[in-house]
mmCIF file of C-alpha atoms in Angstrom:
data_model
loop_
_atom_site.group_PDB
_atom_site.id
_atom_site.type_symbol
_atom_site.label_atom_id
_atom_site.label_comp_id
_atom_site.label_asym_id
_atom_site.label_seq_id
_atom_site.Cartn_x
_atom_site.Cartn_y
_atom_site.Cartn_z
ATOM 1 C CA UNK A 19 0.325 0.168 0.112
ATOM 2 C CA UNK A 20 1.008 3.362 -0.185
ATOM 3 C CA UNK A 21 1.026 4.148 3.144
ATOM 4 C CA UNK A 22 3.689 1.358 3.682
ATOM 5 C CA UNK A 23 5.628 3.227 1.223
ATOM 6 C CA UNK A 24 5.928 6.216 2.885
ATOM 7 C CA UNK A 25 6.800 4.505 5.747
ATOM 8 C CA UNK A 26 9.586 2.786 4.219
ATOM 9 C CA UNK A 27 10.802 5.816 2.481
ATOM 10 C CA UNK A 28 10.600 7.734 5.791
ATOM 11 C CA UNK A 29 12.921 5.052 7.342
ATOM 12 C CA UNK A 30 15.252 5.408 4.211
ATOM 13 C CA UNK A 31 15.540 9.127 4.065
ATOM 14 C CA UNK A 32 16.019 9.124 8.441
ATOM 15 C CA UNK A 33 18.747 6.642 7.876
ATOM 16 C CA UNK A 34 20.419 8.196 4.817
ATOM 17 C CA UNK A 35 19.130 11.780 4.265
ATOM 18 C CA UNK A 36 21.821 12.430 2.097
ATOM 19 C CA UNK A 37 20.458 10.125 -0.670
ATOM 20 C CA UNK A 38 18.788 11.959 -3.247
ATOM 21 C CA UNK A 39 17.839 8.858 -4.935
ATOM 22 C CA UNK A 40 15.114 8.496 -1.988
ATOM 23 C CA UNK A 41 13.948 11.739 -1.986
ATOM 24 C CA UNK A 42 13.440 11.680 -5.823
ATOM 25 C CA UNK A 43 11.922 8.293 -5.917
ATOM 26 C CA UNK A 44 9.826 9.157 -2.652
ATOM 27 C CA UNK A 45 8.489 12.504 -4.619
ATOM 28 C CA UNK A 46 7.745 10.986 -7.595
ATOM 29 C CA UNK A 47 5.487 8.330 -5.752
ATOM 30 C CA UNK A 48 3.638 11.676 -3.938
ATOM 31 C CA UNK A 49 3.327 13.130 -7.206
ATOM 32 C CA UNK A 50 1.573 9.962 -9.012
ATOM 33 C CA UNK A 51 -1.141 10.287 -5.814
ATOM 34 C CA UNK A 52 -1.554 13.537 -6.401
ATOM 35 C CA UNK A 53 0.438 15.368 -3.683
ATOM 36 C CA UNK A 54 2.030 17.754 -5.415
ATOM 37 C CA UNK A 55 3.394 19.677 -2.543
ATOM 38 C CA UNK A 56 4.794 16.886 -0.907
ATOM 39 C CA UNK A 57 6.152 15.698 -3.989
ATOM 40 C CA UNK A 58 7.851 19.373 -4.559
ATOM 41 C CA UNK A 59 9.163 19.265 -1.083
ATOM 42 C CA UNK A 60 10.940 15.620 -1.485
ATOM 43 C CA UNK A 61 12.345 16.732 -4.490
ATOM 44 C CA UNK A 62 13.658 20.241 -3.041
ATOM 45 C CA UNK A 63 15.284 17.735 -0.337
ATOM 46 C CA UNK A 64 16.905 15.553 -2.913
ATOM 47 C CA UNK A 65 18.438 18.414 -4.271
ATOM 48 C CA UNK A 66 19.643 20.096 -1.429
ATOM 49 C CA UNK A 67 21.459 16.407 -1.022
ATOM 50 C CA UNK A 68 22.655 16.314 -4.406
ATOM 51 C CA UNK A 69 22.215 19.609 -5.991
ATOM 52 C CA UNK A 70 23.598 17.997 -9.224
ATOM 53 C CA UNK A 71 21.598 14.860 -9.313
ATOM 54 C CA UNK A 72 19.971 15.495 -12.529
ATOM 55 C CA UNK A 73 17.016 12.647 -12.215
ATOM 56 C CA UNK A 74 16.146 15.146 -9.403
ATOM 57 C CA UNK A 75 16.231 18.059 -11.406
ATOM 58 C CA UNK A 76 14.059 16.205 -13.882
ATOM 59 C CA UNK A 77 11.778 15.319 -11.954
ATOM 60 C CA UNK A 78 11.367 18.625 -10.218
ATOM 61 C CA UNK A 79 11.760 20.401 -13.706
ATOM 62 C CA UNK A 80 8.660 18.316 -14.896
ATOM 63 C CA UNK A 81 6.627 18.777 -11.942
ATOM 64 C CA UNK A 82 7.179 22.865 -12.182
ATOM 65 C CA UNK A 83 6.358 23.191 -15.992
ATOM 66 C CA UNK A 84 3.435 21.070 -15.441
ATOM 67 C CA UNK A 85 2.133 22.696 -12.691
ATOM 68 C CA UNK A 86 2.639 26.046 -14.525
ATOM 69 C CA UNK A 87 6.091 27.430 -13.756
ATOM 70 C CA UNK A 88 7.479 27.037 -17.442
ATOM 71 C CA UNK A 89 10.079 29.335 -16.626
ATOM 72 C CA UNK A 90 10.995 27.491 -13.619
ATOM 73 C CA UNK A 91 10.914 24.265 -15.079
ATOM 74 C CA UNK A 92 12.905 24.583 -17.886
ATOM 75 C CA UNK A 93 15.667 26.304 -16.051
ATOM 76 C CA UNK A 94 15.561 23.123 -14.092
ATOM 77 C CA UNK A 95 15.648 20.795 -17.203
ATOM 78 C CA UNK A 96 18.336 22.632 -18.775
ATOM 79 C CA UNK A 97 20.548 22.641 -15.589
ATOM 80 C CA UNK A 98 20.157 18.967 -15.755
ATOM 81 C CA UNK A 99 21.538 19.097 -19.593
ATOM 82 C CA UNK A 100 24.097 21.037 -18.561
ATOM 83 C CA UNK A 101 25.180 18.784 -16.011
ATOM 84 C CA UNK A 102 24.915 15.530 -18.050
ATOM 85 C CA UNK A 103 24.298 16.237 -21.722
ATOM 86 C CA UNK A 104 24.491 12.480 -22.810
ATOM 87 C CA UNK A 105 20.912 11.841 -20.389
ATOM 88 C CA UNK A 106 18.381 11.094 -22.649
ATOM 89 C CA UNK A 107 15.577 10.946 -20.328
ATOM 90 C CA UNK A 108 16.033 15.029 -19.554
ATOM 91 C CA UNK A 109 16.056 15.424 -23.506
ATOM 92 C CA UNK A 110 12.841 13.515 -23.533
ATOM 93 C CA UNK A 111 10.947 15.434 -21.070
ATOM 94 C CA UNK A 112 12.115 18.652 -22.218
ATOM 95 C CA UNK A 113 11.448 18.054 -25.868
ATOM 96 C CA UNK A 114 7.862 16.394 -24.531
ATOM 97 C CA UNK A 115 7.151 19.730 -22.908
ATOM 98 C CA UNK A 116 8.424 21.931 -25.366
ATOM 99 C CA UNK A 117 6.278 20.000 -28.042
ATOM 100 C CA UNK A 118 3.031 19.698 -25.732
ATOM 101 C CA UNK A 119 3.094 23.788 -25.862
ATOM 102 C CA UNK A 120 3.344 23.562 -29.970
ATOM 103 C CA UNK A 121 6.758 24.729 -29.974
ATOM 104 C CA UNK A 122 8.161 21.276 -32.224
ATOM 105 C CA UNK A 123 10.974 23.527 -33.985
ATOM 106 C CA UNK A 124 12.614 24.051 -30.423
ATOM 107 C CA UNK A 125 11.668 20.412 -29.528
ATOM 108 C CA UNK A 126 13.547 18.958 -32.403
ATOM 109 C CA UNK A 127 16.589 21.159 -31.520
ATOM 110 C CA UNK A 128 16.805 19.629 -27.913
#
């Protein structure tokens, strides 16, 4: 159940608060559950633990973009690309969001 998963994530976060992957995965689960504020808080904790983690940057960038903060989301995705220009997942997430906004030529450039 989701409650059991939360308890396990909480335990992991208490044992290894510096583990950005725990915060990212927990945030993804909360986002899927519709708990956007909790998801954002977990992603931000993940970035505090490791500001260079492109998975966390991508997750937070997508959340911000999808919630209407396009400028902030774009900045986070571009930061992830700058840190790891070979991460296809970030490019895909960025290009998909550009495409959905009708910016096909920019999406192709990414």
